[in-house]
């Protein structure tokens, strides 16, 4: 009886641990860029984000684009379950190549153009 109970407890702990940390590897599709700042050398951009839903946090971002002129950002959930905040961040520093002209963010089911470089002034602008 004790052996069966121990096995059940170990299985439940493994399932809980998988849930607790597993959500940290899933992409967030409700991240909104609130603000951004470009360095003086134009080689780095800091973006400030928020979550459009009522639960959860972001912990990291990854550029999934192969095109040097476009950056496609995919954000990932923080660890700790649905509203977990382990490793949570809302400010991300991104390397910015001189060729980059557009930044897209994964929003719900598609990448949406969020920031773009103005072709006449060369300044970055938010796309509404």
Short mmCIF file of C-alpha atoms in Angstrom, two decimals:
data_model
loop_
_atom_site.label_atom_id
_atom_site.label_comp_id
_atom_site.label_asym_id
_atom_site.label_seq_id
_atom_site.Cartn_x
_atom_site.Cartn_y
_atom_site.Cartn_z
CA UNK A 1 0.00 0.00 0.00
CA UNK A 2 2.80 2.43 0.90
CA UNK A 3 4.59 1.63 -2.36
CA UNK A 4 1.48 2.45 -4.45
CA UNK A 5 0.93 5.69 -2.53
CA UNK A 6 4.58 6.68 -3.03
CA UNK A 7 4.33 6.01 -6.78
CA UNK A 8 1.15 8.09 -7.03
CA UNK A 9 2.74 10.98 -5.12
CA UNK A 10 5.85 10.89 -7.34
CA UNK A 11 3.70 10.88 -10.49
CA UNK A 12 1.62 13.81 -9.21
CA UNK A 13 4.76 15.76 -8.33
CA UNK A 14 6.21 15.13 -11.79
CA UNK A 15 2.97 16.29 -13.44
CA UNK A 16 2.84 19.40 -11.29
CA UNK A 17 6.53 20.16 -11.97
CA UNK A 18 5.94 19.69 -15.70
CA UNK A 19 3.03 22.13 -15.57
CA UNK A 20 4.84 24.57 -13.29
CA UNK A 21 7.90 24.87 -15.51
CA UNK A 22 6.48 23.69 -18.83
CA UNK A 23 4.42 26.83 -19.45
CA UNK A 24 7.67 28.82 -19.40
CA UNK A 25 8.56 27.30 -22.76
CA UNK A 26 5.30 28.22 -24.46
CA UNK A 27 5.07 31.35 -26.62
CA UNK A 28 2.98 34.31 -25.47
CA UNK A 29 0.71 35.59 -28.19
CA UNK A 30 -0.72 38.56 -26.31
CA UNK A 31 2.35 40.78 -25.91
CA UNK A 32 2.04 44.46 -26.77
CA UNK A 33 4.96 46.86 -27.23
CA UNK A 34 4.22 49.83 -24.97
CA UNK A 35 7.33 51.89 -25.66
CA UNK A 36 10.79 51.62 -27.22
CA UNK A 37 14.14 53.38 -27.16
CA UNK A 38 16.95 53.23 -29.74
CA UNK A 39 20.59 53.68 -28.73
CA UNK A 40 22.57 56.64 -30.08
CA UNK A 41 24.65 54.30 -32.24
CA UNK A 42 21.46 52.79 -33.71
CA UNK A 43 22.81 49.29 -32.91
CA UNK A 44 20.47 48.39 -30.04
CA UNK A 45 16.80 48.85 -29.23
CA UNK A 46 15.16 48.53 -25.84
CA UNK A 47 11.48 47.61 -25.99
CA UNK A 48 9.04 47.83 -23.12
CA UNK A 49 6.17 45.36 -23.19
CA UNK A 50 2.87 44.60 -21.51
CA UNK A 51 0.44 41.70 -21.62
CA UNK A 52 -2.96 42.21 -23.25
CA UNK A 53 -4.65 39.54 -21.12
CA UNK A 54 -5.23 39.61 -17.38
CA UNK A 55 -2.81 36.80 -16.44
CA UNK A 56 0.82 36.01 -17.01
CA UNK A 57 4.19 37.57 -17.67
CA UNK A 58 6.94 37.37 -20.26
CA UNK A 59 10.47 36.17 -19.53
CA UNK A 60 12.31 36.17 -22.86
CA UNK A 61 12.11 37.09 -26.52
CA UNK A 62 13.54 35.47 -29.64
CA UNK A 63 13.96 36.84 -33.16
CA UNK A 64 12.67 34.06 -35.46
CA UNK A 65 13.27 35.87 -38.76
CA UNK A 66 15.96 34.94 -41.27
CA UNK A 67 15.56 38.23 -43.12
CA UNK A 68 18.04 40.92 -41.91
CA UNK A 69 15.56 43.65 -42.92
CA UNK A 70 12.79 42.29 -40.66
CA UNK A 71 12.75 41.21 -37.07
CA UNK A 72 9.99 38.80 -36.02
CA UNK A 73 9.76 38.65 -32.24
CA UNK A 74 8.31 35.69 -30.36
CA UNK A 75 7.91 36.17 -26.59
CA UNK A 76 7.85 33.36 -24.03
CA UNK A 77 5.92 32.98 -20.78
CA UNK A 78 7.50 33.25 -17.36
CA UNK A 79 7.87 30.08 -15.30
CA UNK A 80 5.47 29.22 -12.50
CA UNK A 81 2.15 28.31 -14.08
CA UNK A 82 -0.51 30.45 -15.67
CA UNK A 83 0.18 33.57 -13.61
CA UNK A 84 3.75 32.64 -12.70
CA UNK A 85 6.32 35.38 -12.45
CA UNK A 86 9.57 33.44 -12.14
CA UNK A 87 12.02 35.16 -14.47
CA UNK A 88 9.46 37.78 -15.50
CA UNK A 89 10.64 40.79 -17.50
CA UNK A 90 8.95 43.56 -19.41
CA UNK A 91 12.06 45.30 -20.77
CA UNK A 92 14.12 43.64 -23.50
CA UNK A 93 17.34 44.77 -25.20
CA UNK A 94 17.55 43.73 -28.84
CA UNK A 95 20.56 43.97 -31.15
CA UNK A 96 19.64 46.11 -34.13
CA UNK A 97 21.35 45.56 -37.47
CA UNK A 98 21.71 48.53 -39.86
CA UNK A 99 19.65 46.65 -42.49
CA UNK A 100 16.64 46.18 -40.19
CA UNK A 101 13.64 48.28 -41.23
CA UNK A 102 10.64 46.54 -39.63
CA UNK A 103 9.87 44.78 -36.35
CA UNK A 104 6.96 42.37 -36.09
CA UNK A 105 5.47 40.89 -32.90
CA UNK A 106 3.54 37.62 -32.67
CA UNK A 107 0.04 38.75 -31.73
CA UNK A 108 -2.58 36.01 -31.40
CA UNK A 109 -2.27 34.06 -34.65
CA UNK A 110 0.02 36.16 -36.84
CA UNK A 111 3.04 38.45 -36.79
CA UNK A 112 1.89 42.08 -36.78
CA UNK A 113 4.02 45.02 -37.88
CA UNK A 114 4.67 47.01 -34.70
CA UNK A 115 7.70 49.22 -35.31
CA UNK A 116 9.13 50.50 -38.59
CA UNK A 117 11.92 52.79 -39.69
CA UNK A 118 10.67 55.90 -41.47
CA UNK A 119 12.29 55.86 -44.94
CA UNK A 120 12.62 59.65 -45.14
CA UNK A 121 13.85 60.50 -41.63
CA UNK A 122 15.47 57.18 -40.65
CA UNK A 123 13.75 57.34 -37.25
CA UNK A 124 11.90 54.39 -35.75
CA UNK A 125 8.12 54.82 -35.37
CA UNK A 126 5.34 52.81 -33.83
CA UNK A 127 2.76 51.46 -36.29
CA UNK A 128 -0.82 51.70 -35.02
#
